[in-house]
């Protein structure tokens, strides 16, 4: 009898080693794939059967946990270091020698206190937890892996830490609208009342709504504002230390005149602030920024000698002039900006830009003026269609030294033509204002009408016909380029501008008078020996002692202090405020208003003398201090003694005035 066998059934399936065929009857498995089987390289886990094996197993597990902990610590260190680089510490590192120096101890204490306040302010800034991923290397597993972790980061301020300049156009537009209404409101009582009511409503609503919003916003923004304030204070304190360190290390700087020291101090502060903020952007540490800022302060004098090498003739000339001025002033304690202090003074008052860039800037500005002149010359062609054109035009022109001094002050001494293209257009737009207004007059012309009646008779009627006559009024106002610095510069920049104008950048050869007829020329002040009997008046003597400190200072429109130089009224206001009066900063008309008018025959030394018509302005336009003998000291170009008996001053004379 034959043995019965189960029928063979074969199935196929996919495994890690590829496709296989399995005989369900026999259990035999056959590899039917061409893929090679993977080799198992993992070590088989032996059962822990003895105490020694168990101890070894525990030791290996401990090593794995230790390696994982070290990897996490390393990742935290890298992460923390990155955060430090993003927010470098403002705290300066002082050497034992610096802390032991009596000259530096005060500055060091200020720097440390400011750094402590900054650290406290930063700690008060709110934080939030942010989920982040990071790649780490697991030494135990021998490969990298990704992990999630929460990290505390500073919250960003919900608002502006500084004034938004984009809000200014809205304010200007509102002010302009109200101004236009004011021009005509007096003609109609109803309009005037309505406009004033509108303004009251606007101000009331703004206070009510804006007050609440401002209070809430200020409260929310306080931590960030405190941090910014503390940061600025820390930067200022650190810069003060660097300045005191520069004085300590460089006797030449300590012995320079007050103007040079002031400008150098501002330069150090500016460089340090620039370097510390650049360090934040580039993830550098504060130590590198501090070193760079301090090095710049020391290298300023090295740059001087580079300039001396390239402009030796000019430097020798200026040094010679300075020596002569020094001999003239003898024992005066206050030095003029013109003299400077040797080579350092020359450097601080010199144009450092390339001649090609300065000449290119002047040419670009002159080209803008040429286009404006062409537009005016061909105005009827460019803007046709009017019956009549009426022109009221100021003269087009500028002083090239004023232009280059402005650009040099705005760019801390050095600029390229590429950097100032937009600023040239801005200066031009602020100097020149071209206005076109159209007025319409109703005029009449004679017209005739000829007609024939039913009888065949011809008649001619004559009558006047009204019509609109269009007049185009074109006005060009030249504000004068030299009047702009006071409106667009801070005190430091205005000081630099005054220094450049006092010496014409030590480049009187840059703009020749033939090719540039409006260019300034260096002018020495005129001196005058006041009779000794006049100086017996203590009040007048005090005025002259103060006024003569600034002989040779340049005229700077709007200037009112030695740091920015002076205009005529700023100079007189400063002198009398430092000679026994306290009148504040007054204009020429304001000074006249506080004086008692006196006649020419009654005038005495110490009286003020006023002029009108020297500028296109109503009322008094110029003021000086009368010193007797037909002489005055005033801020001309530069501050100088001047005779009042010349044709020019006699033609513009207005009155003498006696101070109260």
XYZ file of C-alpha atoms in Angstrom:
660
model
C 0.000 0.000 0.000
C 1.503 3.357 -0.971
C 2.167 5.964 1.792
C -0.025 9.033 1.535
C 1.877 12.408 1.512
C 0.509 15.931 1.931
C 0.533 17.982 -1.223
C 3.384 20.476 -1.332
C 2.385 24.158 -1.075
C 5.044 26.863 -1.633
C 4.598 30.570 -0.680
C 6.871 33.548 -1.278
C 7.545 36.535 1.019
C 10.004 39.435 1.404
C 12.551 39.484 4.228
C 15.586 41.577 5.175
C 17.642 39.133 3.103
C 15.445 39.524 0.046
C 12.665 37.295 -1.438
C 12.377 33.746 -0.112
C 10.200 30.678 -0.936
C 8.787 28.629 1.946
C 7.484 25.038 1.546
C 4.556 24.798 3.951
C 4.665 20.997 3.934
C 8.319 20.545 4.759
C 9.109 23.934 6.306
C 12.065 24.392 3.992
C 12.980 28.019 3.158
C 14.856 28.818 -0.046
C 16.375 32.227 -0.954
C 15.181 33.064 -4.455
C 16.562 36.669 -4.556
C 19.875 37.767 -6.101
C 20.446 40.200 -3.189
C 23.151 39.214 -0.751
C 22.080 38.673 2.819
C 23.021 41.417 5.323
C 25.677 40.566 7.809
C 24.676 40.991 11.437
C 27.544 42.847 13.022
C 25.886 43.467 16.350
C 27.325 41.589 19.252
C 25.035 39.093 20.852
C 23.979 39.956 24.334
C 25.242 37.322 26.680
C 23.047 36.559 29.634
C 24.147 38.144 32.858
C 24.816 35.114 34.967
C 27.641 36.167 37.290
C 28.345 39.117 39.635
C 31.400 40.165 37.605
C 29.402 40.196 34.400
C 26.697 42.241 36.072
C 29.249 44.778 37.333
C 30.723 45.076 33.847
C 27.280 45.608 32.398
C 26.545 48.387 34.929
C 29.913 50.058 34.204
C 29.187 50.145 30.475
C 25.758 51.688 31.091
C 27.346 54.318 33.390
C 29.876 55.207 30.713
C 27.103 55.644 28.160
C 25.157 58.004 30.484
C 28.340 59.967 31.251
C 29.127 60.388 27.550
C 25.549 61.549 26.853
C 25.733 64.079 29.700
C 29.068 65.427 28.400
C 27.627 65.810 24.916
C 24.642 67.776 26.265
C 26.931 70.001 28.329
C 29.079 70.704 25.290
C 26.006 71.692 23.271
C 24.862 74.041 26.066
C 28.309 75.647 26.180
C 28.280 76.276 22.443
C 24.785 77.671 22.631
C 25.566 79.960 25.566
C 28.712 81.152 23.860
C 26.692 82.050 20.810
C 24.300 84.082 22.941
C 27.210 85.898 24.538
C 28.592 86.769 21.148
C 25.229 88.130 20.083
C 25.054 90.363 23.179
C 28.637 91.209 24.094
C 29.279 92.424 27.577
C 29.841 96.140 27.920
C 32.114 95.695 30.883
C 35.671 96.774 30.230
C 38.594 94.764 31.576
C 41.037 97.001 33.421
C 44.638 96.163 34.194
C 46.103 96.507 37.677
C 48.163 99.441 36.433
C 45.049 101.229 35.155
C 43.169 100.684 38.427
C 46.149 102.017 40.370
C 46.369 105.221 38.310
C 44.774 108.190 40.140
C 43.919 109.840 36.824
C 41.815 106.861 35.733
C 40.116 105.770 38.945
C 37.098 108.050 38.579
C 36.485 106.951 34.983
C 36.895 103.282 35.986
C 34.332 103.603 38.791
C 31.855 105.236 36.413
C 32.408 102.471 33.872
C 31.879 99.716 36.470
C 28.695 101.326 37.826
C 27.293 101.768 34.330
C 28.087 98.123 33.498
C 26.320 96.941 36.685
C 23.224 98.962 35.816
C 23.248 97.589 32.280
C 23.473 93.991 33.532
C 20.550 94.628 35.889
C 18.516 96.222 33.093
C 19.127 93.258 30.773
C 18.092 90.822 33.500
C 14.785 92.697 33.833
C 13.871 92.199 30.149
C 11.054 89.611 29.885
C 11.905 86.235 28.382
C 9.953 83.430 26.776
C 10.575 79.755 26.189
C 11.162 78.747 22.588
C 11.268 75.181 21.365
C 14.398 74.560 19.315
C 16.028 71.588 17.640
C 19.722 70.871 17.697
C 22.108 68.254 16.393
C 24.388 66.572 18.925
C 26.856 63.725 18.741
C 26.161 60.767 20.942
C 29.522 59.185 21.739
C 27.878 56.179 23.329
C 25.953 55.385 20.165
C 28.714 56.613 17.887
C 26.429 58.781 15.725
C 24.647 62.117 15.601
C 21.065 62.679 16.581
C 18.499 65.422 16.855
C 16.910 66.519 20.089
C 14.308 69.080 21.145
C 14.849 71.517 23.999
C 13.322 74.691 25.405
C 15.493 77.800 25.465
C 14.868 81.120 27.222
C 15.129 84.047 24.788
C 14.440 87.736 25.238
C 11.065 88.978 24.111
C 11.096 91.562 21.368
C 9.623 94.968 22.262
C 6.102 95.527 21.009
C 6.696 99.052 19.817
C 9.362 101.585 18.863
C 12.203 102.379 21.224
C 12.894 105.607 19.317
C 10.868 108.261 17.556
C 9.455 107.124 14.238
C 10.624 109.616 11.569
C 7.785 108.533 9.294
C 5.334 110.304 11.588
C 6.881 113.685 10.759
C 5.247 114.057 7.292
C 1.801 113.602 8.873
C 2.562 116.272 11.463
C 3.919 118.626 8.808
C 0.831 118.086 6.631
C -1.504 118.852 9.541
C 0.472 121.969 10.460
C 0.436 123.131 6.841
C -3.318 122.659 6.601
C -3.932 124.726 9.728
C -1.466 127.350 8.521
C -3.316 127.780 5.228
C -6.577 128.235 7.079
C -5.000 130.847 9.371
C -3.978 132.937 6.350
C -7.579 133.635 5.456
C -9.551 133.011 8.658
C -9.284 136.640 9.767
C -11.386 137.625 6.773
C -14.372 135.689 8.080
C -15.344 135.544 11.743
C -17.290 132.316 11.265
C -14.365 130.570 9.616
C -12.023 131.749 12.340
C -14.312 130.532 15.123
C -14.914 127.216 13.411
C -11.221 126.655 12.822
C -10.308 127.383 16.409
C -13.038 125.033 17.587
C -11.700 122.358 15.265
C -8.212 122.751 16.676
C -9.508 122.510 20.251
C -11.421 119.325 19.439
C -8.386 117.818 17.740
C -6.105 118.628 20.655
C -8.640 117.373 23.205
C -9.234 114.117 21.387
C -5.522 113.594 20.866
C -4.835 114.128 24.554
C -7.625 111.815 25.670
C -6.850 108.938 23.339
C -3.139 109.483 22.977
C -2.625 109.901 26.706
C -4.041 106.470 27.529
C -2.215 104.804 24.669
C 1.026 106.478 25.582
C 0.739 105.446 29.226
C 0.067 101.802 28.343
C 2.804 101.736 25.729
C 5.347 103.369 28.025
C 4.568 100.858 30.779
C 4.966 97.882 28.446
C 8.123 99.232 26.870
C 9.830 100.270 30.120
C 12.190 97.246 30.447
C 13.512 97.685 26.924
C 13.779 101.476 27.241
C 15.646 101.070 30.512
C 18.015 98.631 28.807
C 18.646 101.022 25.901
C 19.193 103.898 28.329
C 21.580 101.819 30.418
C 23.422 100.665 27.301
C 23.912 104.245 26.101
C 25.120 105.268 29.548
C 27.554 102.353 29.608
C 28.916 103.208 26.171
C 29.323 106.834 27.247
C 31.128 105.842 30.454
C 33.430 103.434 28.631
C 34.203 106.047 25.984
C 35.004 108.522 28.758
C 37.528 106.038 30.163
C 39.105 105.592 26.728
C 39.366 109.361 26.394
C 40.991 109.708 29.829
C 43.298 106.823 28.918
C 44.253 108.625 25.693
C 45.028 111.783 27.700
C 47.084 109.701 30.115
C 49.036 107.930 27.368
C 49.503 110.869 24.954
C 50.889 114.037 26.555
C 50.522 115.822 23.215
C 46.745 115.434 23.362
C 46.581 116.578 26.999
C 48.518 119.718 26.099
C 46.341 120.616 23.082
C 43.773 123.403 23.073
C 40.210 122.855 24.345
C 38.729 122.602 20.861
C 41.127 119.848 19.808
C 40.471 117.918 23.002
C 36.732 118.304 22.586
C 36.793 117.034 19.010
C 39.097 114.162 19.936
C 36.799 113.160 22.805
C 33.794 113.113 20.496
C 35.766 111.101 17.957
C 36.659 108.471 20.587
C 33.031 108.269 21.758
C 31.797 107.905 18.193
C 34.343 105.246 17.267
C 33.708 103.235 20.414
C 29.920 103.282 19.939
C 30.343 102.291 16.295
C 32.681 99.435 17.163
C 30.574 98.045 19.996
C 27.446 97.994 17.846
C 29.333 96.468 14.950
C 30.520 93.787 17.337
C 26.918 92.944 18.122
C 26.140 92.479 14.447
C 29.201 90.413 13.665
C 29.086 88.330 16.877
C 32.399 89.606 18.177
C 33.216 89.952 21.870
C 33.433 93.292 23.577
C 37.121 92.910 24.207
C 37.835 93.021 20.512
C 35.583 96.065 20.039
C 37.199 97.884 22.973
C 40.666 97.164 21.696
C 39.735 98.397 18.247
C 38.175 101.594 19.596
C 41.129 102.314 21.845
C 43.533 101.618 19.010
C 41.707 104.089 16.780
C 42.149 106.744 19.427
C 45.890 106.130 19.444
C 46.150 105.864 15.651
C 44.587 109.301 15.147
C 47.975 110.899 15.705
C 49.674 108.470 13.301
C 47.198 109.499 10.600
C 48.282 113.066 11.197
C 51.791 112.353 10.015
C 50.474 110.612 6.884
C 48.593 113.791 6.076
C 51.671 115.892 6.837
C 53.706 113.799 4.426
C 51.191 114.268 1.595
C 50.552 117.999 2.228
C 53.848 119.194 3.634
C 53.729 122.673 2.131
C 50.231 123.411 3.373
C 51.052 122.097 6.839
C 54.208 124.201 7.089
C 52.226 127.252 6.020
C 49.526 126.667 8.638
C 52.082 125.988 11.363
C 53.783 129.253 10.477
C 50.484 131.135 10.659
C 49.707 129.459 13.969
C 53.070 130.511 15.350
C 52.453 134.105 14.328
C 49.023 134.081 15.890
C 50.491 132.583 19.056
C 53.026 135.380 19.254
C 50.307 137.979 18.780
C 48.151 136.568 21.559
C 51.046 135.953 23.914
C 49.698 134.881 27.270
C 46.052 134.395 26.326
C 44.689 131.222 27.885
C 42.051 130.562 25.236
C 43.256 129.706 21.753
C 41.441 130.396 18.548
C 40.241 127.566 16.389
C 42.513 128.916 13.663
C 45.718 128.220 15.546
C 44.989 124.685 16.694
C 47.792 122.930 18.563
C 50.589 122.092 16.236
C 50.202 119.124 13.952
C 47.161 117.813 15.875
C 45.306 121.084 15.241
C 46.141 120.891 11.556
C 44.777 117.374 11.358
C 41.526 118.232 13.116
C 40.810 121.149 10.771
C 41.910 119.605 7.461
C 39.948 118.087 4.590
C 41.019 114.433 4.472
C 38.996 113.342 1.426
C 40.652 112.817 -1.931
C 40.817 115.880 -4.152
C 39.027 113.990 -6.921
C 36.052 113.263 -4.637
C 35.819 116.838 -3.337
C 36.035 118.349 -6.824
C 33.495 115.819 -8.112
C 31.064 116.776 -5.313
C 31.436 120.465 -6.159
C 30.949 119.721 -9.885
C 27.812 117.663 -9.185
C 26.310 120.455 -7.080
C 27.188 123.067 -9.696
C 25.507 120.866 -12.317
C 22.277 120.897 -10.283
C 22.465 124.693 -10.171
C 23.121 124.845 -13.908
C 19.994 122.778 -14.608
C 17.980 125.091 -12.361
C 19.329 128.139 -14.197
C 18.447 126.575 -17.554
C 14.904 125.923 -16.343
C 14.515 129.566 -15.335
C 16.043 130.860 -18.570
C 13.605 128.821 -20.659
C 10.651 128.844 -18.301
C 8.145 130.067 -20.873
C 9.169 127.250 -23.203
C 8.977 124.546 -20.515
C 5.693 125.845 -19.058
C 3.677 127.436 -21.908
C 0.097 128.595 -21.971
C 0.122 131.660 -19.712
C -0.612 135.227 -20.776
C 2.171 136.718 -18.663
C 5.187 135.530 -16.668
C 6.450 137.400 -13.630
C 9.748 136.444 -12.003
C 11.067 137.142 -8.499
C 14.344 135.273 -8.392
C 17.211 135.137 -5.919
C 20.680 134.715 -7.309
C 21.882 131.155 -7.844
C 25.256 130.307 -6.323
C 27.079 128.825 -3.355
C 30.445 128.793 -1.636
C 32.252 125.538 -2.551
C 34.142 125.581 0.768
C 30.825 125.647 2.615
C 29.674 122.604 0.612
C 32.826 120.570 1.270
C 32.889 121.569 4.953
C 29.287 120.389 5.345
C 29.994 117.049 3.664
C 33.208 116.551 5.646
C 31.438 117.274 8.949
C 28.580 114.899 8.128
C 31.016 112.104 7.230
C 33.491 112.577 10.076
C 36.190 114.066 7.864
C 36.333 111.675 4.895
C 33.827 111.001 2.113
C 33.686 109.672 -1.443
C 31.548 111.001 -4.260
C 29.484 107.811 -4.205
C 28.601 108.320 -0.529
C 27.313 111.885 -0.913
C 25.197 111.755 -4.078
C 21.885 111.668 -2.196
C 23.053 114.295 0.303
C 23.948 116.683 -2.520
C 20.375 116.511 -3.765
C 19.041 117.013 -0.229
C 21.214 120.084 0.303
C 20.163 121.491 -3.069
C 16.458 120.977 -2.336
C 16.803 122.720 1.023
C 18.826 125.621 -0.370
C 16.599 126.416 -3.344
C 12.827 126.701 -3.265
C 11.182 127.238 -6.653
C 7.529 128.209 -6.412
C 4.979 128.713 -9.170
C 1.615 130.326 -8.494
C -1.026 131.277 -11.009
C -3.272 134.302 -10.586
C -6.260 135.059 -12.753
C -7.330 138.613 -13.501
C -10.550 139.557 -15.212
C -9.703 141.887 -18.047
C -11.697 143.379 -20.890
C -11.130 143.569 -24.596
C -13.001 145.582 -27.217
C -14.977 143.626 -29.750
C -17.138 144.810 -32.664
C -20.197 143.313 -34.213
C -21.319 144.298 -37.741
C -24.850 143.536 -38.923
C -27.411 144.618 -41.532
C -31.004 145.537 -40.783
C -34.094 144.736 -42.862
C -33.703 147.950 -44.802
C -30.225 146.999 -45.876
C -28.433 149.401 -43.609
C -25.112 148.272 -42.061
C -24.500 148.769 -38.340
C -21.394 148.302 -36.190
C -21.697 147.765 -32.454
C -18.711 148.089 -30.122
C -18.649 146.641 -26.587
C -16.259 145.426 -23.850
C -15.943 141.651 -23.355
C -14.503 140.230 -20.098
C -11.968 137.434 -20.239
C -9.570 135.615 -17.880
C -5.963 136.779 -17.956
C -3.559 134.136 -16.578
C -0.400 135.292 -14.855
C 2.343 132.795 -13.897
C 4.285 134.026 -10.865
C 7.668 132.324 -10.469
C 9.628 132.761 -7.259
C 13.069 131.366 -6.440
C 14.308 131.586 -2.866
C 17.987 130.936 -2.137
C 18.193 130.114 1.563
C 22.024 130.259 1.443
C 23.928 127.023 1.824
C 25.823 128.361 4.855
C 22.537 128.662 6.786
C 21.740 124.944 6.568
C 24.272 123.374 9.001
C 22.504 124.657 12.122
C 19.291 122.904 11.002
C 20.762 119.534 10.051
C 23.762 118.976 12.365
C 24.202 118.142 16.008
C 26.629 120.097 18.171
C 29.556 117.811 17.398
C 29.059 118.023 13.636
C 28.571 121.785 13.833
C 31.874 122.030 15.714
C 33.626 120.137 12.934
C 31.998 122.384 10.335
C 33.222 125.489 12.186
C 36.726 124.041 12.422
C 36.827 123.333 8.688
C 35.550 126.800 7.796
C 38.087 128.452 10.095
C 40.950 127.133 7.971
C 39.119 126.256 4.712
C 40.213 122.711 5.420
C 43.829 123.876 5.203
C 43.305 123.802 1.435
C 43.025 127.434 0.303
C 44.302 126.206 -3.063
C 41.437 123.754 -3.646
C 39.009 126.257 -5.183
C 40.720 129.085 -7.013
C 38.983 132.439 -7.073
C 39.088 132.662 -10.880
C 37.272 129.396 -11.562
C 35.208 129.575 -8.389
C 34.306 133.257 -7.856
C 32.123 132.512 -4.797
C 34.835 130.615 -2.928
C 35.856 131.879 0.500
C 39.309 133.223 1.165
C 41.230 132.993 4.409
C 41.034 136.255 6.296
C 43.061 137.206 9.327
C 41.173 139.076 12.048
C 41.745 142.793 12.428
C 43.174 143.806 15.806
C 42.728 147.051 17.703
C 44.421 148.473 20.790
C 41.677 149.876 22.975
C 42.782 153.029 24.877
C 43.700 152.173 28.497
C 41.327 154.796 29.879
C 38.370 153.010 28.287
C 39.335 149.788 30.049
C 39.121 151.474 33.431
C 35.406 150.676 33.279
C 35.350 147.202 34.861
C 32.166 146.149 33.085
C 33.534 147.090 29.663
C 36.888 145.492 30.484
C 35.108 142.233 31.335
C 33.222 142.350 28.016
C 36.412 142.876 26.015
C 38.292 140.168 27.925
C 35.588 137.689 26.999
C 35.117 138.906 23.417
C 38.819 138.811 22.508
C 39.001 135.112 23.420
C 37.248 134.378 20.147
C 39.073 136.627 17.696
C 39.521 134.653 14.492
C 36.552 132.328 15.026
C 34.566 131.856 11.790
C 31.048 133.097 11.150
C 28.587 130.194 11.514
C 24.964 131.103 10.962
C 22.980 130.190 14.079
C 26.127 129.477 16.133
C 25.971 130.538 19.755
C 28.896 128.949 21.655
C 32.668 128.475 21.329
C 32.151 124.804 20.429
C 30.025 125.662 17.374
C 31.425 129.151 16.724
C 29.068 132.131 16.399
C 26.923 134.349 14.283
C 26.652 138.079 15.091
C 23.867 137.880 17.684
C 25.128 134.581 19.109
C 28.545 136.162 19.707
C 27.155 139.266 21.429
C 24.723 137.193 23.510
C 27.549 134.924 24.677
C 29.823 137.836 25.580
C 27.295 139.786 27.636
C 26.019 136.602 29.341
C 29.589 135.984 30.520
C 30.192 139.598 31.530
C 27.556 140.216 34.157
C 24.204 139.914 32.329
C 21.829 136.997 31.861
C 19.722 137.596 28.756
C 19.819 134.146 27.157
C 20.255 133.583 23.438
C 18.754 136.556 21.609
C 18.722 137.576 17.962
C 19.812 140.993 16.771
C 16.265 142.389 17.064
C 15.877 140.826 20.503
C 19.098 142.452 21.714
C 17.899 145.803 20.412
C 14.594 145.382 22.250
C 16.300 145.054 25.653
C 18.521 148.101 25.093
C 17.838 151.782 25.541
C 18.494 153.634 22.267
C 21.201 156.293 22.469
C 22.479 158.774 19.915
C 25.829 158.553 18.189
C 27.130 161.475 20.221
C 26.191 159.773 23.501
C 27.521 156.318 22.587
C 30.285 154.961 24.801
C 32.441 151.797 24.890
C 30.308 148.829 25.900
C 27.200 150.000 24.054
C 25.808 147.776 21.312
C 25.582 149.007 17.742
C 22.819 147.809 15.420
C 22.459 147.658 11.645
C 19.608 146.867 9.245
C 19.439 145.625 5.669
C 22.571 143.487 5.876
C 20.299 140.505 5.250
C 16.935 140.223 3.578
C 15.080 140.347 6.877
C 12.837 142.955 8.476
C 14.100 145.021 11.381
C 17.584 144.790 12.858
C 19.814 142.319 11.021
C 23.307 142.768 12.546
C 24.820 143.702 15.908
C 28.288 144.410 17.308
C 29.908 145.768 20.475
C 31.090 149.365 20.254
C 34.598 149.879 21.704
C 35.027 153.605 21.022
C 37.149 155.419 18.458
C 34.744 154.517 15.646
C 35.498 150.792 16.088
C 33.423 147.750 16.988
C 34.137 144.094 17.640
C 31.647 141.810 15.915
C 31.240 138.424 14.309
C 31.997 139.077 10.698
C 34.055 136.618 8.743
C 35.856 135.993 11.077
C 35.272 137.615 14.508
C 37.290 140.805 14.281
C 37.552 144.512 15.015
C 35.995 146.670 12.286
C 35.620 150.411 11.642
C 32.005 151.573 11.634
C 32.879 154.576 9.444
C 33.125 152.660 6.177
C 30.566 153.311 3.448
C 28.999 149.890 3.928
C 28.369 150.158 7.673
C 27.281 153.790 7.462
C 24.725 152.853 4.789
C 23.243 150.145 7.035
C 23.584 151.905 10.412
C 20.419 151.797 12.541
C 21.120 152.794 16.156
C 23.263 152.485 19.275
C 21.770 150.727 22.288
C 22.728 150.670 25.978
C 22.328 147.465 27.935
C 20.174 147.583 31.056
